[in-house]
Short mmCIF file of C-alpha atoms and ligand atoms in Angstrom, two decimals:
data_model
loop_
_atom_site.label_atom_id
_atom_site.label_comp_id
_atom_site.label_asym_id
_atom_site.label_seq_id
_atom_site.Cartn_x
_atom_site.Cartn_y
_atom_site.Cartn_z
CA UNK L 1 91.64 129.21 45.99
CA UNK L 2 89.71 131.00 42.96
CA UNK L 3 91.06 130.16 39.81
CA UNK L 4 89.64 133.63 37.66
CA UNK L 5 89.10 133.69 33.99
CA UNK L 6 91.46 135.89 32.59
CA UNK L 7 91.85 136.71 28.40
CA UNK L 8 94.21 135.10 26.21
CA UNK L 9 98.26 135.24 27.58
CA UNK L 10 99.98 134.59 24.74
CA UNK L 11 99.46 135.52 20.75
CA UNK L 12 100.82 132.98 18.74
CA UNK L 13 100.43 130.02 15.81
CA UNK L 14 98.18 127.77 16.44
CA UNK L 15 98.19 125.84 13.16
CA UNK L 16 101.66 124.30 12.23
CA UNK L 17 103.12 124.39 9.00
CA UNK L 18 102.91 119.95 8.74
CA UNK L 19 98.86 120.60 9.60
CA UNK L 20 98.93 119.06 12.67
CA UNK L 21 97.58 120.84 15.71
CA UNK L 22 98.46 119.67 19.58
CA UNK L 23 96.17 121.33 21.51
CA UNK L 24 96.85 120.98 25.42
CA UNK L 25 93.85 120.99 27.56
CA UNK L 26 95.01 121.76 31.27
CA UNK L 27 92.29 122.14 34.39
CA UNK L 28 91.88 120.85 37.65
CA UNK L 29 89.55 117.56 38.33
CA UNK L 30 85.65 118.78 36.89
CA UNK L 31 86.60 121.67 35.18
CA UNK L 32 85.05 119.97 32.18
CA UNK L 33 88.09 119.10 30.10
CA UNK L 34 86.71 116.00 28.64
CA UNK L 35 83.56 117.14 27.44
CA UNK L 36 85.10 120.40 26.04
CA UNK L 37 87.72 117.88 24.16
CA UNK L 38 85.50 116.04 22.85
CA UNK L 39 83.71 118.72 20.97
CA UNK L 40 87.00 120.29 20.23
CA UNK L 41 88.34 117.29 18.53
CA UNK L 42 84.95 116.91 16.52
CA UNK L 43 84.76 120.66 15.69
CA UNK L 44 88.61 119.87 14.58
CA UNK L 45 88.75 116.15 12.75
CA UNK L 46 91.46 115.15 15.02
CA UNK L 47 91.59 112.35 17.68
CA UNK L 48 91.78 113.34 21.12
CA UNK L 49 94.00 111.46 23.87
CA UNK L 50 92.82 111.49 27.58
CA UNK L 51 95.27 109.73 29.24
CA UNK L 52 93.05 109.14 32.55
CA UNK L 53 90.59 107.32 29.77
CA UNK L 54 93.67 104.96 28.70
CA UNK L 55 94.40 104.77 32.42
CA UNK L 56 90.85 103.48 33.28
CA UNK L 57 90.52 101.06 30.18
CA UNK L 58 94.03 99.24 30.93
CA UNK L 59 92.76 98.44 34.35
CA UNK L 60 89.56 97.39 33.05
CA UNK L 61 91.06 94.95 30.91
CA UNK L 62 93.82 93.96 33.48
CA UNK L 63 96.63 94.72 31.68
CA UNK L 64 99.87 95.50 33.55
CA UNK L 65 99.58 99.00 32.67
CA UNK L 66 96.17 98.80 34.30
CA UNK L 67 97.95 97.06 37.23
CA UNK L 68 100.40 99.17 38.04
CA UNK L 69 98.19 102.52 37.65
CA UNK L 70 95.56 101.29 39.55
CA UNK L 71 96.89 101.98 43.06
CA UNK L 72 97.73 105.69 42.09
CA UNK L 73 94.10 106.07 40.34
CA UNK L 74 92.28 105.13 43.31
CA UNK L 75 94.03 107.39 45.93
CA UNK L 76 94.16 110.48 43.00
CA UNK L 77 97.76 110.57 42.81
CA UNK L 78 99.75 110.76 39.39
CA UNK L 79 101.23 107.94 37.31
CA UNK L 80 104.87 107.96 37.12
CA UNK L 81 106.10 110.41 34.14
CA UNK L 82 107.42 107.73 32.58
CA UNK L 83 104.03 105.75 32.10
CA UNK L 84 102.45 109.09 30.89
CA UNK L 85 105.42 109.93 28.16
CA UNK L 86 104.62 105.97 26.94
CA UNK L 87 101.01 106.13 26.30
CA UNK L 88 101.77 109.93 24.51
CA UNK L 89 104.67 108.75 22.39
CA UNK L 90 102.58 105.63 21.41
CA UNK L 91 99.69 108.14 20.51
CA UNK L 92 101.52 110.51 18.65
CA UNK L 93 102.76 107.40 16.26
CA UNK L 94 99.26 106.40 14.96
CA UNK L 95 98.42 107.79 11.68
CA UNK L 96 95.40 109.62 13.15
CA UNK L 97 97.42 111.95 15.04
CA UNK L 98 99.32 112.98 12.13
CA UNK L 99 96.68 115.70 11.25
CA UNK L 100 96.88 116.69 15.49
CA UNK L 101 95.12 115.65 18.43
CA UNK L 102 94.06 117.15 21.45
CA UNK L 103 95.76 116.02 24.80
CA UNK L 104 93.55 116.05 27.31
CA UNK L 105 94.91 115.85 31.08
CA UNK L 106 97.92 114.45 29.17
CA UNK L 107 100.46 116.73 30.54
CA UNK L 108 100.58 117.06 34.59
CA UNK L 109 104.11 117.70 35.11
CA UNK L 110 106.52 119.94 33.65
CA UNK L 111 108.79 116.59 33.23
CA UNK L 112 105.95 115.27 30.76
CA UNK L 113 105.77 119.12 29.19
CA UNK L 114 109.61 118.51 28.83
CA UNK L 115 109.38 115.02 27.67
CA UNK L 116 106.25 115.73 24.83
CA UNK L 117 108.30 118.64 23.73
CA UNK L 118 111.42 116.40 22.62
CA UNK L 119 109.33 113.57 21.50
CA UNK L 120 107.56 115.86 19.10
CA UNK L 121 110.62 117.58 18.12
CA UNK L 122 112.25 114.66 17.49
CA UNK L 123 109.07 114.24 14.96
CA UNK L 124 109.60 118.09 13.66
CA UNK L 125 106.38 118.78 15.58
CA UNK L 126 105.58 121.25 18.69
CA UNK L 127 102.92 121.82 20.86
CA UNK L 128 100.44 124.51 19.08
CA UNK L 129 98.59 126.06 22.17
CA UNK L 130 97.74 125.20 26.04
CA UNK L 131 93.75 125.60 27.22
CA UNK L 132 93.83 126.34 31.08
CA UNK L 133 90.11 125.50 31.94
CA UNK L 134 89.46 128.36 34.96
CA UNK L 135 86.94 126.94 37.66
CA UNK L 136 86.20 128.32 41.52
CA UNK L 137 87.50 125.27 43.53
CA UNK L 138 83.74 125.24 45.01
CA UNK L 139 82.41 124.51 42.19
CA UNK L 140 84.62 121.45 41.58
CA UNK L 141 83.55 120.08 44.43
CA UNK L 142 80.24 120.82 43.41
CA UNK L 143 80.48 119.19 39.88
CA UNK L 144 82.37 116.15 41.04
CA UNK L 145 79.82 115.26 43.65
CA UNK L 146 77.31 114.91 41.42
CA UNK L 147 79.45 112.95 38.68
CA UNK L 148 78.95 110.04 37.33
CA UNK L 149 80.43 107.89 34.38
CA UNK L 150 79.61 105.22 32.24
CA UNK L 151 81.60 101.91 32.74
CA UNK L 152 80.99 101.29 28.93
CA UNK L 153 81.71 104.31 26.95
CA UNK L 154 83.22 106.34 29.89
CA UNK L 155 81.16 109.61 29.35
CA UNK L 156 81.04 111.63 32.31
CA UNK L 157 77.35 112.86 33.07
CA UNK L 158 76.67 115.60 35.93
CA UNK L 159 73.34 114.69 37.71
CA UNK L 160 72.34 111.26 36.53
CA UNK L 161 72.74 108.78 39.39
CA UNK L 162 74.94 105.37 39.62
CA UNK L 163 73.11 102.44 38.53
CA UNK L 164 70.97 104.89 35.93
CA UNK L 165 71.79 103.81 32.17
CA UNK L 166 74.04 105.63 30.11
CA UNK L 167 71.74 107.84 27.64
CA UNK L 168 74.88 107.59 25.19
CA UNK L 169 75.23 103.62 25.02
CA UNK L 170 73.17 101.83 27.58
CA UNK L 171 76.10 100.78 29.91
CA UNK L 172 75.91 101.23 33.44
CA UNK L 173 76.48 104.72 35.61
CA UNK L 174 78.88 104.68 38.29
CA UNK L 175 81.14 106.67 40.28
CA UNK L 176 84.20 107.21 39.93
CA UNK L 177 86.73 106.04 42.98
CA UNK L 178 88.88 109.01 42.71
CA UNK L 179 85.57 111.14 42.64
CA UNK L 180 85.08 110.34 46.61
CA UNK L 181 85.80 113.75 48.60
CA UNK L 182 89.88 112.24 50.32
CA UNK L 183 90.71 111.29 46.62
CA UNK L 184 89.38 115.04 45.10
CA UNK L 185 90.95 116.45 47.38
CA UNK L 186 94.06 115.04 46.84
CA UNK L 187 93.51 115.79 43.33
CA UNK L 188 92.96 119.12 43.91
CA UNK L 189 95.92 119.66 45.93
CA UNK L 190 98.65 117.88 43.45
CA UNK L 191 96.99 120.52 40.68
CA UNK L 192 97.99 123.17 42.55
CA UNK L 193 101.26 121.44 43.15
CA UNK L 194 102.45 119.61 40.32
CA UNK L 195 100.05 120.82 36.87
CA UNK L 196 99.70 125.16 37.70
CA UNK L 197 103.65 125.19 37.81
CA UNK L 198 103.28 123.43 33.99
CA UNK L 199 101.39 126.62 32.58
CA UNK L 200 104.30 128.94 33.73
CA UNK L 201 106.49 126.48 31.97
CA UNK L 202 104.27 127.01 28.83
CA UNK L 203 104.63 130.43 29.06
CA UNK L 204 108.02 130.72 29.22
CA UNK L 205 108.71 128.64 26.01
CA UNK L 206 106.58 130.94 23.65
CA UNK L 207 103.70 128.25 23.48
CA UNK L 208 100.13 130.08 23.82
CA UNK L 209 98.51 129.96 26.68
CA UNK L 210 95.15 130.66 26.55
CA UNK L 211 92.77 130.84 29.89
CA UNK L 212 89.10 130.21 29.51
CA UNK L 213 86.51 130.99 31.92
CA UNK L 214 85.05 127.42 32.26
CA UNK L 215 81.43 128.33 34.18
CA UNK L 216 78.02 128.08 32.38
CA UNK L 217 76.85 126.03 29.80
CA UNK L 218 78.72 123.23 27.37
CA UNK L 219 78.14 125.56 24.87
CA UNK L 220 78.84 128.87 26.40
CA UNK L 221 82.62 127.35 26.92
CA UNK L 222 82.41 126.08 24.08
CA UNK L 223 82.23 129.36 21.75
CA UNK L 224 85.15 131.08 24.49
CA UNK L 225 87.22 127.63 23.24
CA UNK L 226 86.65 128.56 20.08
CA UNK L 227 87.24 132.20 20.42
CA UNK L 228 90.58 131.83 21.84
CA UNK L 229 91.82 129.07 19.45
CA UNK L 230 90.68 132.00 16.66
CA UNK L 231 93.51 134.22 19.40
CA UNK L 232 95.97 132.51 18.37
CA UNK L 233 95.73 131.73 15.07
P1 AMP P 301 91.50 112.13 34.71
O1 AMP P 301 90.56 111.15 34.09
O2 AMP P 301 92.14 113.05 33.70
O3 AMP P 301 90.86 112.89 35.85
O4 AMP P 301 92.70 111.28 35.32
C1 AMP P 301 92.45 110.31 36.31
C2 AMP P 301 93.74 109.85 36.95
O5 AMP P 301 94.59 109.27 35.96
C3 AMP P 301 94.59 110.94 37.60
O6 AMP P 301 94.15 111.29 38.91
C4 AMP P 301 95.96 110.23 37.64
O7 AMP P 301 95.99 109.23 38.63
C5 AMP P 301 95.95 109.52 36.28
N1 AMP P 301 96.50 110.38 35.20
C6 AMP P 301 95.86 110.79 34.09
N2 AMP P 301 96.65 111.55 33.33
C7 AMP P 301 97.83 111.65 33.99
C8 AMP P 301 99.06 112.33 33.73
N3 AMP P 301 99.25 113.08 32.64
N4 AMP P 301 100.06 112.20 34.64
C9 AMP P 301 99.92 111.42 35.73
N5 AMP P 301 98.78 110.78 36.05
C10 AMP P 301 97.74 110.88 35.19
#
């Protein structure tokens, strides 16, 4: 299934009145949300939150988050709602996110849509506007095969083979265990199932939704980020 570009959905505020922008960034697996997120929350001064990052650090360190995430990481199936709406509440209480932050892959389910919305209404907060990142499901499968991350700093390079060092911070490239083909696929199949239905959910509470064609260069998605952020505004 093609996922098309299509033009901004929505008109709408992205800037709050209390300053502090929550920008959504929704895609399937390789549609280059983290490295569009991390230029977005440079561009913007505000911290971004990739929950699959957290995810991947806890079991690092062997925490029990770690330990009981670890089983769903591997095999590319989602945390429990409840672990998700932890780490986001626990997020959206440091002092950095007070001027926004950008959740990447934070929101998977409409139950975490529903729970962010009444944690950050219960904080006099909403969400300002959803990116859906638009990518042919070939070319997934294309990106992710030739994906690797470092086990230091956790950038994700396309190209650069495990075992290569990371050009960012000298750690170590590797691959990523859900990146094997039964885990993308699985991946690919609870986006379709369980994160699409969250953009209609989006839609229908007057939040922006804002589709951007996600093929080319880091910089060509980049400006269309930008571009439809400027949509909304
Ligand atoms: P990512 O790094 O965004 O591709 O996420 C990697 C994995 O972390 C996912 O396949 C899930 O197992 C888990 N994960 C990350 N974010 C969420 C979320 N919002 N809901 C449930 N599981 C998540």
């Amino acid at each position: 299934m093609a996922r098309s570009a299509a033009a901004p959905s929505a008109r709408g505020s992205a800037t709050r009145p209390d300053g502090g922008r929550i920008i959504i960034l929704l895609g399937p697996p390789g549609a280059g949300k983290g490295t569009q997120g991390e230029r977005l929350a440079a561009d913007l001064g505000i911290p971004k939150l990739a929950t699959g990052d957290v995810l991947r650090a806890a079991r690092r360190a062997g925490t029990p988050l770690g330990l009981e995430a670890t089983s769903y990481l591997d095999r590319g199936e989602l945390v429990p709602d409840s672990v998700i709406l932890g780490i986001m509440k626990e997020a959206l209480g440091e002092p950095a996110a007070a001027r926004g932050v950008i959740l990447d892959g934070a929101v998977r389910t409409v139950p975490q849509a529903e729970g962010l919305q009444s944690a950050l209404a219960g904080l006099g907060r909403a969400v300002s506007a959803v990116l859906v990142f638009d990518v042919p499901d070939e070319e997934l499968v294309r990106r992710i095969s030739s994906r690797t991350i470092c086990d230091a700093c956790q950038t994700p390079y396309t190209g650069l083979p495990p075992g290569a060092p990371c050009p960012k911070c000298g750690g170590t490239l590797v691959r990523r265990k859900d990146d094997e083909p039964d885990a993308v696929r699985t991946r690919l199949a609870v986006y379709t199932r369980q994160t699409e239905p969250v953009i209609a959910w989006y839609q229908t509470h007057a939040v922006p939704v804002i589709h951007i064609d996600a093929l080319g260069s880091v910089d060509d998605v980049a400006a269309r980020v930008r571009r439809g952020l400027r949509a909304v505004e």
